[in-house]
Short mmCIF file of C-alpha atoms in Angstrom, two decimals:
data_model
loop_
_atom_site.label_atom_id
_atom_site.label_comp_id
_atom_site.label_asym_id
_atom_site.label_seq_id
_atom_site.Cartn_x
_atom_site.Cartn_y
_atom_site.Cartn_z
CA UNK Y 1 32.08 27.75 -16.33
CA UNK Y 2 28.84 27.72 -18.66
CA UNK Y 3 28.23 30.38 -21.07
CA UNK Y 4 25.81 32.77 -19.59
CA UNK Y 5 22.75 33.10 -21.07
CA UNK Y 6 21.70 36.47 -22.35
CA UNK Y 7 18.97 38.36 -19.97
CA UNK Y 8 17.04 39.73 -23.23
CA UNK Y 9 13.65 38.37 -22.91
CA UNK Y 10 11.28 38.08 -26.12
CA UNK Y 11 8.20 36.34 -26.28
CA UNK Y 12 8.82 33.90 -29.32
CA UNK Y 13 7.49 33.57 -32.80
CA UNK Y 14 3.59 33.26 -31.51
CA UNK Y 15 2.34 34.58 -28.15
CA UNK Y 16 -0.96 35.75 -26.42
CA UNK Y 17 0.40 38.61 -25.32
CA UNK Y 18 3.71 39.91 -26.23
CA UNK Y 19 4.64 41.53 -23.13
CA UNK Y 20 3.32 39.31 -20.65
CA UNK Y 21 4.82 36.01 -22.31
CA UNK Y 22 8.47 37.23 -22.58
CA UNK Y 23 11.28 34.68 -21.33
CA UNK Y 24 14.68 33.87 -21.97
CA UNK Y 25 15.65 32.05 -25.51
CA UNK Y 26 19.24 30.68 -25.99
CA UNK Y 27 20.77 32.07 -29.12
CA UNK Y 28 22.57 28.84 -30.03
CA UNK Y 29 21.43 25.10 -30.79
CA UNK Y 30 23.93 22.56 -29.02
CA UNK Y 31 25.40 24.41 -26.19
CA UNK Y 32 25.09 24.78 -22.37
CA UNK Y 33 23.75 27.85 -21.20
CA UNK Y 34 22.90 28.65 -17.50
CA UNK Y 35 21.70 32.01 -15.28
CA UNK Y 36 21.05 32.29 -11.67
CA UNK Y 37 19.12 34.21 -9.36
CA UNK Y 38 19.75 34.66 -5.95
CA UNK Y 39 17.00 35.40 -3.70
CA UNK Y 40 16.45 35.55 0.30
CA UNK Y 41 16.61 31.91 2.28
CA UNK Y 42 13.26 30.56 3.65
CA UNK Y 43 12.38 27.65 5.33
CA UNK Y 44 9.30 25.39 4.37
CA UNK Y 45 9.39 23.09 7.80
CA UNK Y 46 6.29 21.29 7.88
CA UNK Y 47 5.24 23.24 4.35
CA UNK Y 48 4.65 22.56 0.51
CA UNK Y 49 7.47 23.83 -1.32
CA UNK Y 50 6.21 24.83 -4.82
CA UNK Y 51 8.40 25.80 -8.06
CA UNK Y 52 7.10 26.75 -10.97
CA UNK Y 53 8.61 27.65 -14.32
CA UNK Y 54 7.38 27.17 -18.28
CA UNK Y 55 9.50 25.48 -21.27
CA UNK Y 56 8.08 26.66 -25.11
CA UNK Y 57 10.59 24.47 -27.48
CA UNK Y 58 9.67 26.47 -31.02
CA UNK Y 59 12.20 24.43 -33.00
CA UNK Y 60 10.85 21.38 -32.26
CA UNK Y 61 13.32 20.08 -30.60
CA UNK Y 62 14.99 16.74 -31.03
CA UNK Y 63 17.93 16.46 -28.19
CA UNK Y 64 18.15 19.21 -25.20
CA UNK Y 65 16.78 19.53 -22.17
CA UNK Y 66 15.84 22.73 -19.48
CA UNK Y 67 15.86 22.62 -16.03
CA UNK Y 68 16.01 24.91 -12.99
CA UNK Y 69 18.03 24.18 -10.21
CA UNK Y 70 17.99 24.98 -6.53
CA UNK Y 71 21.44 25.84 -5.09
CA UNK Y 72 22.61 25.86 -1.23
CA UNK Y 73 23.05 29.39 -0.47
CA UNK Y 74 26.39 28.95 -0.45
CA UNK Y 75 26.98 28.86 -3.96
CA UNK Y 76 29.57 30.88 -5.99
CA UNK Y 77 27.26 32.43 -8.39
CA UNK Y 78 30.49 33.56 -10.34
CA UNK Y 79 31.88 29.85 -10.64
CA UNK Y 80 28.42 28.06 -11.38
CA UNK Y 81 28.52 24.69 -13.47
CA UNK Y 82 27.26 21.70 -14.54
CA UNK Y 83 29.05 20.03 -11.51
CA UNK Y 84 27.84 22.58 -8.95
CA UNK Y 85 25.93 20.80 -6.05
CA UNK Y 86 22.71 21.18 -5.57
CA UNK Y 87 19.20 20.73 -3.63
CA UNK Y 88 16.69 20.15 -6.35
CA UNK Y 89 16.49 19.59 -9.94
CA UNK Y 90 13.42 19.42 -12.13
CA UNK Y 91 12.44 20.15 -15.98
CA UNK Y 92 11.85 17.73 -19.48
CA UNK Y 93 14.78 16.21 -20.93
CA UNK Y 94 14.30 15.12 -24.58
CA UNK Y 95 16.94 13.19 -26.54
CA UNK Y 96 15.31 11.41 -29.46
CA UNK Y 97 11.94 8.92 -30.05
CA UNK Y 98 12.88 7.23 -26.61
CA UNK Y 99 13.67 10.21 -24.10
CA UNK Y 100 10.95 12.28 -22.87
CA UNK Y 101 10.70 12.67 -19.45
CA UNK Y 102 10.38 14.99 -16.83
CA UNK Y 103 13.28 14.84 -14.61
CA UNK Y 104 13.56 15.01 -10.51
CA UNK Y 105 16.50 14.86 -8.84
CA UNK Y 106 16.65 15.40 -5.00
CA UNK Y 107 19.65 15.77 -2.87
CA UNK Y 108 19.90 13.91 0.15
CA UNK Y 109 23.08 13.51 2.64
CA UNK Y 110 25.16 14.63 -0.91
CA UNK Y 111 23.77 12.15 -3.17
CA UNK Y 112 21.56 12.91 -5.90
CA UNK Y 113 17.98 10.60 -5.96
CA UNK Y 114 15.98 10.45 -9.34
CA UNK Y 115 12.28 9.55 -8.48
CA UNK Y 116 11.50 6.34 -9.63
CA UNK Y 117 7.97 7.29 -11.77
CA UNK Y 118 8.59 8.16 -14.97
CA UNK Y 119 6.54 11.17 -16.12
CA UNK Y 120 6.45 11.99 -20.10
CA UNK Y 121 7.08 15.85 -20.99
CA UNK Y 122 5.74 17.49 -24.33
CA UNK Y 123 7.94 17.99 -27.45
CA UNK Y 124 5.81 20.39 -29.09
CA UNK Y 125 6.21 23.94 -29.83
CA UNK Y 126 3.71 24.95 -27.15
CA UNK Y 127 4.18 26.67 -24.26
CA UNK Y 128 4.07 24.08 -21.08
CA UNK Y 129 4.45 24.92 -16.98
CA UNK Y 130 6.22 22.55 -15.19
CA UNK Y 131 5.27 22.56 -11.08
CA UNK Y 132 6.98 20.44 -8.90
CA UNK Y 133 5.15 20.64 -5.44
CA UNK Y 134 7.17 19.29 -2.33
CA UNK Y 135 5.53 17.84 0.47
CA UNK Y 136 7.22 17.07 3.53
CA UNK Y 137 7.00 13.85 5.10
CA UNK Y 138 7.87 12.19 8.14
CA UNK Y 139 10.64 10.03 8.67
CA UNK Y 140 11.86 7.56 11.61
CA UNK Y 141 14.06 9.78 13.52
CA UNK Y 142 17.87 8.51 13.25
CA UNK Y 143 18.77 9.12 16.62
CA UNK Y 144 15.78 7.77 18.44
CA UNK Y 145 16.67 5.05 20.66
CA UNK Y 146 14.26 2.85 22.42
CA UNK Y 147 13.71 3.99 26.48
CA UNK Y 148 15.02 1.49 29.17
CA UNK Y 149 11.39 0.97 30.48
CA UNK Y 150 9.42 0.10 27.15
CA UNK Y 151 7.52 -2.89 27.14
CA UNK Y 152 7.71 -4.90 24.01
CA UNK Y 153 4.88 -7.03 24.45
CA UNK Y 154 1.65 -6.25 22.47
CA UNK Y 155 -0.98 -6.48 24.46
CA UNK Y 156 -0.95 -7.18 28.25
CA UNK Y 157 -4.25 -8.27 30.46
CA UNK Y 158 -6.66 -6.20 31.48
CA UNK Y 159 -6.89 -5.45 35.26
CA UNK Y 160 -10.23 -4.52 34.91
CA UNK Y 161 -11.35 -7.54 33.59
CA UNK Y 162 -13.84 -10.01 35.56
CA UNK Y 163 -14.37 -13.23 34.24
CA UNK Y 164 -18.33 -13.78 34.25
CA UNK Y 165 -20.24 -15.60 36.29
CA UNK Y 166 -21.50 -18.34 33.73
CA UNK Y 167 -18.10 -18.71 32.17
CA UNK Y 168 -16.81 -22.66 33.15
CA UNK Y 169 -19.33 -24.73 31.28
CA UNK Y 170 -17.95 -28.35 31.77
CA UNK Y 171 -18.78 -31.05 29.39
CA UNK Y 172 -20.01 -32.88 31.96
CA UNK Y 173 -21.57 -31.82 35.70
CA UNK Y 174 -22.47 -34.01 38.67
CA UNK Y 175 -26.10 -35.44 38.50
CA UNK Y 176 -28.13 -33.39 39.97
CA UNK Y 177 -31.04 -35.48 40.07
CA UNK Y 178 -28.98 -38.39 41.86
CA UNK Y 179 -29.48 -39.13 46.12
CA UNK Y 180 -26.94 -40.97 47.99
CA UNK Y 181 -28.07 -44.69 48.92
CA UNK Y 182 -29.00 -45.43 52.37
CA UNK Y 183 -26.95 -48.09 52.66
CA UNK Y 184 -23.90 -45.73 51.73
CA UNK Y 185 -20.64 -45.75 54.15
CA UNK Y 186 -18.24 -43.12 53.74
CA UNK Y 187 -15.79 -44.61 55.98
CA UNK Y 188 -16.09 -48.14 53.98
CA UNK Y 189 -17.35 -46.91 50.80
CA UNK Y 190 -15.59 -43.70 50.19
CA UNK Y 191 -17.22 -40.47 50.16
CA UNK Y 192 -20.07 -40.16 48.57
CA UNK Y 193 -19.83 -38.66 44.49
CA UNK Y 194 -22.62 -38.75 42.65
CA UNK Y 195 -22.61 -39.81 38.62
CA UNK Y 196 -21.54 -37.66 35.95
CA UNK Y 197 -23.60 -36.73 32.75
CA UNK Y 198 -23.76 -34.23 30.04
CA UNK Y 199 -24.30 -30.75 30.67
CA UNK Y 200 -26.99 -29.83 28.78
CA UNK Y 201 -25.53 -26.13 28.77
CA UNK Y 202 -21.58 -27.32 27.95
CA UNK Y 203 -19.71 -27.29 25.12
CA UNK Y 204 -19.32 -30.44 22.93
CA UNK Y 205 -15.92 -31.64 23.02
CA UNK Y 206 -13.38 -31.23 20.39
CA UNK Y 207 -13.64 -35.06 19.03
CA UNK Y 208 -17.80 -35.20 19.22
CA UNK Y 209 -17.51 -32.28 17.17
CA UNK Y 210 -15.04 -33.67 14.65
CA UNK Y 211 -17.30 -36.94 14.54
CA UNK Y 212 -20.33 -34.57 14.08
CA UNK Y 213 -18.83 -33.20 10.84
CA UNK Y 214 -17.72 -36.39 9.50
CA UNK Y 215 -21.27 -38.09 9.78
CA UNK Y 216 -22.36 -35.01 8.01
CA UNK Y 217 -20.24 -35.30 4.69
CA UNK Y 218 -20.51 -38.94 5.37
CA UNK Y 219 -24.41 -38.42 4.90
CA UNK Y 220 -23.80 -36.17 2.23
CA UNK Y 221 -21.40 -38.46 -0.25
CA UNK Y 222 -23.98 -41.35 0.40
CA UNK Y 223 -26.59 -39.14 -0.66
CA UNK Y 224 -24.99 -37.64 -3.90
CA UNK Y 225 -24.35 -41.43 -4.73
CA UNK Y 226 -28.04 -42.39 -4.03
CA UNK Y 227 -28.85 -39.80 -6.60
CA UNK Y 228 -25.98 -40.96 -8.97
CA UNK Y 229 -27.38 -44.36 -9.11
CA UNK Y 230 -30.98 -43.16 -9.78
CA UNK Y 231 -29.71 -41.04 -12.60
CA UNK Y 232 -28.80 -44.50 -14.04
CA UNK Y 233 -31.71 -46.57 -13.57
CA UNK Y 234 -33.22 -43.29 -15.20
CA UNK Y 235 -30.83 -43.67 -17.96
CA UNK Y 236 -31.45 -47.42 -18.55
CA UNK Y 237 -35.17 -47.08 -18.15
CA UNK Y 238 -35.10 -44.74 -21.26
CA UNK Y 239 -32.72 -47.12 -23.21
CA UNK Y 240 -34.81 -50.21 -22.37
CA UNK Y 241 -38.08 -47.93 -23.46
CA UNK Y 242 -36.29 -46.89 -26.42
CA UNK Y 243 -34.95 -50.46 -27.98
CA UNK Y 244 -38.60 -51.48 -27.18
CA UNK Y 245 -39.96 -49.02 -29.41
CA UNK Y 246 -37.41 -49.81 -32.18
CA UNK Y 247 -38.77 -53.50 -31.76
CA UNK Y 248 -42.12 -52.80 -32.31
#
């Protein structure tokens, strides 16, 4: 069982005011000290839960921490320790050069989670708050299970949907200026088709695309070598002109 720490409150060495700044001080460097409070439960469903306490280290502390705790209501206030279970933990935690954090420790399902950022606490001899602020949030529900009926697909068709009017535009249609020869016999012949040619209002197809954009960086390379090669002649116009003038 920790010593309990003594409910005289002063306000320190320096203070604003000295009645209004009074807390508890441990009398001893190097020892574990703890007090509790109970108070009436609450619930903060769908709430911020806010605590709110302030540390003033005037010894300039070197190693030692303070932290308040949040019990289960079903704690033994009379057999309180450092291995009591609890809900939350918060406050700085100094212990040399390389320790100076603010710790936050949740309980979840009886295991204790630290919070992964690492927030730096003062090691003055000020006065600093420390305010944790909870906000709930949303989880998957454990016990959901997925309903007989659900439909995994994404997206399904739309049975309002009409497919417009204009939509099939062939690469090719029948000729619509072409007449069937007079001569023509269906029963000899076959029936009767006329040609095909392009639609002027169709699509190109895949490949006279692809050709399209190959005779376009084709045109492009022979281009950028046209200009290479005039670069040179430009180069070797100057060079003749130059060995000229060195003649003369």
């Amino acid at each position: 069982m920790l010593p309990i720490l003594d409910e005289k409150q002063i306000a320190g060495k320096f203070y604003n005011d000295e009645k209004l700044d009074k807390g508890l001080q441990t009398s001893q460097d190097a020892r574990f000290y703890a007090i509790s409070k109970k108070f009436g439960s609450f619930c903060n469903k769908d709430k911020p839960l806010v605590v709110q306490f302030f540390v003033k280290h005037e010894q300039n502390i070197d190693c030692g921490g303070g932290y308040v705790k949040l019990f289960d209501c079903k704690l033994d206030q009379s057999d309180m320790h450092d291995e009591s279970p609890y809900e939350i933990m918060f406050g700085p935690n100094i212990c040399g050069p390389g320790t100076k954090k603010v710790h936050a420790i949740f309980s979840y399902k009886g295991k204790n989670h630290l919070i992964k950022k690492n927030v730096r606490c003062k090691d003055d001899a000020y006065r600093h708050f420390y305010t944790p602020i909870y906000t709930p949030k949303k989880i998957k529900d454990p016990a959901a299970k997925k309903p007989d009926n659900w439909d995994d697909k994404p997206n399904i068709a739309d049975p309002d949907d009409k497919k417009p009017e204009d939509w099939d535009k062939p690469e090719q249609i029948p000729d619509p200026d072409a007449t069937k020869p007079e001569d023509w016999d269906d029963e000899t012949d076959r029936e009767w088709e006329p040609l095909m040619v392009d639609n002027p209002d169709g699509e190109k197809s895949m490949k006279e695309a692809q050709d399209e954009e190959q005779r376009k960086k084709d045109e492009e390379e022979s281009k950028k070598g046209l200009d290479q090669e005039d670069e040179g002649k430009d180069d070797l116009l100057k060079s003749d002109s130059s060995k000229k003038h060195d003649e003369l």
